[in-house]
PDB file of C-alpha atoms in Angstrom:
ATOM      1  CA  MET A   1     -32.246   4.255 -29.683  1.00 69.00           C
ATOM      2  CA  ASP A   2     -36.146   3.938 -29.336  1.00 85.00           C
ATOM      3  CA  LYS A   3     -37.986   4.650 -26.321  1.00 92.00           C
ATOM      4  CA  ILE A   4     -38.547   1.774 -24.160  1.00 94.00           C
ATOM      5  CA  SER A   5     -41.854   0.700 -22.471  1.00 96.00           C
ATOM      6  CA  ALA A   6     -42.643  -1.043 -19.480  1.00 96.00           C
ATOM      7  CA  GLU A   7     -44.195  -3.910 -21.499  1.00 96.00           C
ATOM      8  CA  GLN A   8     -40.826  -4.281 -23.358  1.00 96.00           C
ATOM      9  CA  VAL A   9     -38.979  -4.479 -20.107  1.00 95.00           C
ATOM     10  CA  ARG A  10     -41.354  -7.046 -18.709  1.00 96.00           C
ATOM     11  CA  ALA A  11     -40.960  -9.241 -21.821  1.00 96.00           C
ATOM     12  CA  GLU A  12     -37.109  -9.057 -21.328  1.00 93.00           C
ATOM     13  CA  VAL A  13     -37.421 -10.200 -17.844  1.00 93.00           C
ATOM     14  CA  MET A  14     -39.428 -13.152 -18.999  1.00 94.00           C
ATOM     15  CA  ARG A  15     -36.906 -13.920 -21.505  1.00 93.00           C
ATOM     16  CA  PHE A  16     -34.354 -13.762 -18.837  1.00 88.00           C
ATOM     17  CA  TRP A  17     -36.040 -16.413 -16.932  1.00 88.00           C
ATOM     18  CA  LYS A  18     -36.844 -18.521 -20.076  1.00 89.00           C
ATOM     19  CA  ALA A  19     -33.013 -18.570 -20.689  1.00 85.00           C
ATOM     20  CA  PHE A  20     -32.070 -19.194 -17.268  1.00 82.00           C
ATOM     21  CA  ASN A  21     -34.446 -22.122 -16.798  1.00 84.00           C
ATOM     22  CA  SER A  22     -33.373 -23.458 -20.323  1.00 83.00           C
ATOM     23  CA  GLY A  23     -29.790 -24.350 -18.648  1.00 76.00           C
ATOM     24  CA  SER A  24     -28.076 -22.790 -21.558  1.00 78.00           C
ATOM     25  CA  VAL A  25     -24.912 -20.528 -20.492  1.00 76.00           C
ATOM     26  CA  GLU A  26     -24.957 -19.295 -24.025  1.00 80.00           C
ATOM     27  CA  LEU A  27     -28.509 -18.078 -24.070  1.00 84.00           C
ATOM     28  CA  LEU A  28     -28.267 -16.517 -20.694  1.00 79.00           C
ATOM     29  CA  ALA A  29     -24.777 -14.747 -21.461  1.00 80.00           C
ATOM     30  CA  ASP A  30     -26.410 -13.410 -24.742  1.00 84.00           C
ATOM     31  CA  LEU A  31     -28.477 -11.334 -22.780  1.00 85.00           C
ATOM     32  CA  TYR A  32     -25.900  -9.104 -21.477  1.00 82.00           C
ATOM     33  CA  SER A  33     -23.923  -6.402 -22.989  1.00 81.00           C
ATOM     34  CA  LEU A  34     -20.244  -6.626 -23.390  1.00 76.00           C
ATOM     35  CA  HIS A  35     -19.961  -3.514 -21.217  1.00 82.00           C
ATOM     36  CA  GLY A  36     -22.730  -4.666 -18.793  1.00 83.00           C
ATOM     37  CA  SER A  37     -22.469  -4.771 -14.939  1.00 83.00           C
ATOM     38  CA  VAL A  38     -24.715  -6.967 -12.466  1.00 82.00           C
ATOM     39  CA  PHE A  39     -25.196  -6.109  -8.875  1.00 79.00           C
ATOM     40  CA  SER A  40     -25.919  -9.079  -6.696  1.00 73.00           C
ATOM     41  CA  PRO A  41     -27.344  -8.762  -3.285  1.00 71.00           C
ATOM     42  CA  ALA A  42     -24.920 -11.255  -1.917  1.00 73.00           C
ATOM     43  CA  ALA A  43     -21.820  -9.547  -3.484  1.00 74.00           C
ATOM     44  CA  ASP A  44     -19.377  -6.873  -2.326  1.00 83.00           C
ATOM     45  CA  ARG A  45     -18.969  -5.494  -5.567  1.00 85.00           C
ATOM     46  CA  PHE A  46     -20.388  -5.526  -9.282  1.00 87.00           C
ATOM     47  CA  GLU A  47     -19.196  -8.013 -11.781  1.00 87.00           C
ATOM     48  CA  PRO A  48     -19.216  -8.189 -15.711  1.00 87.00           C
ATOM     49  CA  GLY A  49     -22.728  -9.222 -16.898  1.00 82.00           C
ATOM     50  CA  ARG A  50     -21.385 -12.200 -18.899  1.00 79.00           C
ATOM     51  CA  VAL A  51     -19.284 -13.552 -15.940  1.00 81.00           C
ATOM     52  CA  ALA A  52     -22.357 -13.204 -13.640  1.00 80.00           C
ATOM     53  CA  ALA A  53     -24.381 -15.326 -16.099  1.00 76.00           C
ATOM     54  CA  ILE A  54     -21.812 -18.091 -16.239  1.00 76.00           C
ATOM     55  CA  ARG A  55     -21.379 -17.890 -12.366  1.00 77.00           C
ATOM     56  CA  ARG A  56     -25.342 -18.352 -11.782  1.00 73.00           C
ATOM     57  CA  GLN A  57     -25.519 -20.811 -14.219  1.00 71.00           C
ATOM     58  CA  ARG A  58     -22.596 -22.836 -12.663  1.00 72.00           C
ATOM     59  CA  GLU A  59     -24.176 -22.253  -9.135  1.00 71.00           C
ATOM     60  CA  TYR A  60     -27.649 -23.551 -10.212  1.00 66.00           C
ATOM     61  CA  ALA A  61     -26.939 -25.897 -12.909  1.00 62.00           C
ATOM     62  CA  ASN A  62     -26.738 -29.021 -10.943  1.00 63.00           C
ATOM     63  CA  ALA A  63     -29.498 -27.938  -8.562  1.00 63.00           C
ATOM     64  CA  LYS A  64     -32.178 -28.057 -11.369  1.00 65.00           C
ATOM     65  CA  VAL A  65     -33.572 -24.509 -10.248  1.00 68.00           C
ATOM     66  CA  GLU A  66     -36.590 -23.514 -12.200  1.00 77.00           C
ATOM     67  CA  ALA A  67     -37.618 -20.206 -11.238  1.00 81.00           C
ATOM     68  CA  GLN A  68     -40.858 -18.105 -12.095  1.00 88.00           C
ATOM     69  CA  PRO A  69     -41.110 -14.248 -11.569  1.00 91.00           C
ATOM     70  CA  ALA A  70     -44.310 -12.868 -10.627  1.00 91.00           C
ATOM     71  CA  ASN A  71     -45.481  -9.275  -9.419  1.00 94.00           C
ATOM     72  CA  ILE A  72     -43.181  -7.700 -12.064  1.00 95.00           C
ATOM     73  CA  GLU A  73     -43.226  -3.926 -11.557  1.00 96.00           C
ATOM     74  CA  ILE A  74     -41.658  -1.515 -13.792  1.00 97.00           C
ATOM     75  CA  THR A  75     -40.145   2.022 -13.222  1.00 97.00           C
ATOM     76  CA  LEU A  76     -39.124   3.709 -16.297  1.00 97.00           C
ATOM     77  CA  ILE A  77     -36.110   6.014 -15.331  1.00 95.00           C
ATOM     78  CA  CYS A  78     -35.851   7.738 -18.614  1.00 95.00           C
ATOM     79  CA  GLU A  79     -36.494   7.022 -22.032  1.00 94.00           C
ATOM     80  CA  HIS A  80     -33.808   4.332 -22.348  1.00 91.00           C
ATOM     81  CA  ALA A  81     -33.608   2.954 -18.953  1.00 92.00           C
ATOM     82  CA  ALA A  82     -35.970   1.120 -16.489  1.00 92.00           C
ATOM     83  CA  VAL A  83     -35.857  -0.669 -13.472  1.00 92.00           C
ATOM     84  CA  ALA A  84     -37.650  -4.120 -13.030  1.00 93.00           C
ATOM     85  CA  TYR A  85     -38.533  -5.306  -9.544  1.00 92.00           C
ATOM     86  CA  TYR A  86     -40.276  -8.486  -8.701  1.00 91.00           C
ATOM     87  CA  ASN A  87     -40.516 -11.585  -6.713  1.00 89.00           C
ATOM     88  CA  PHE A  88     -39.803 -15.146  -8.023  1.00 82.00           C
ATOM     89  CA  THR A  89     -40.353 -18.678  -7.058  1.00 81.00           C
ATOM     90  CA  SER A  90     -38.435 -21.680  -7.488  1.00 75.00           C
ATOM     91  CA  LYS A  91     -39.353 -25.194  -8.068  1.00 71.00           C
TER      92      LYS A  91
END
């Protein structure tokens, strides 16, 4: 596995929101590893990433939410892991 950069992580954040805004459950679910987990601020526990993607899409699909990230900051934890934190606005 190659060392990741802040620019790569930032690009993946943008790719996530592009998939989210597209309304495609398949595009969104494909962004998650089969073994990935998602920690939601509103949840009591984590859930599998693909389940979270489908849940989010179902929750927001009818609302026609379009979100745009801003002020993306990246903390590289090690060569292969990072944390991205940012604000986002929705239309």
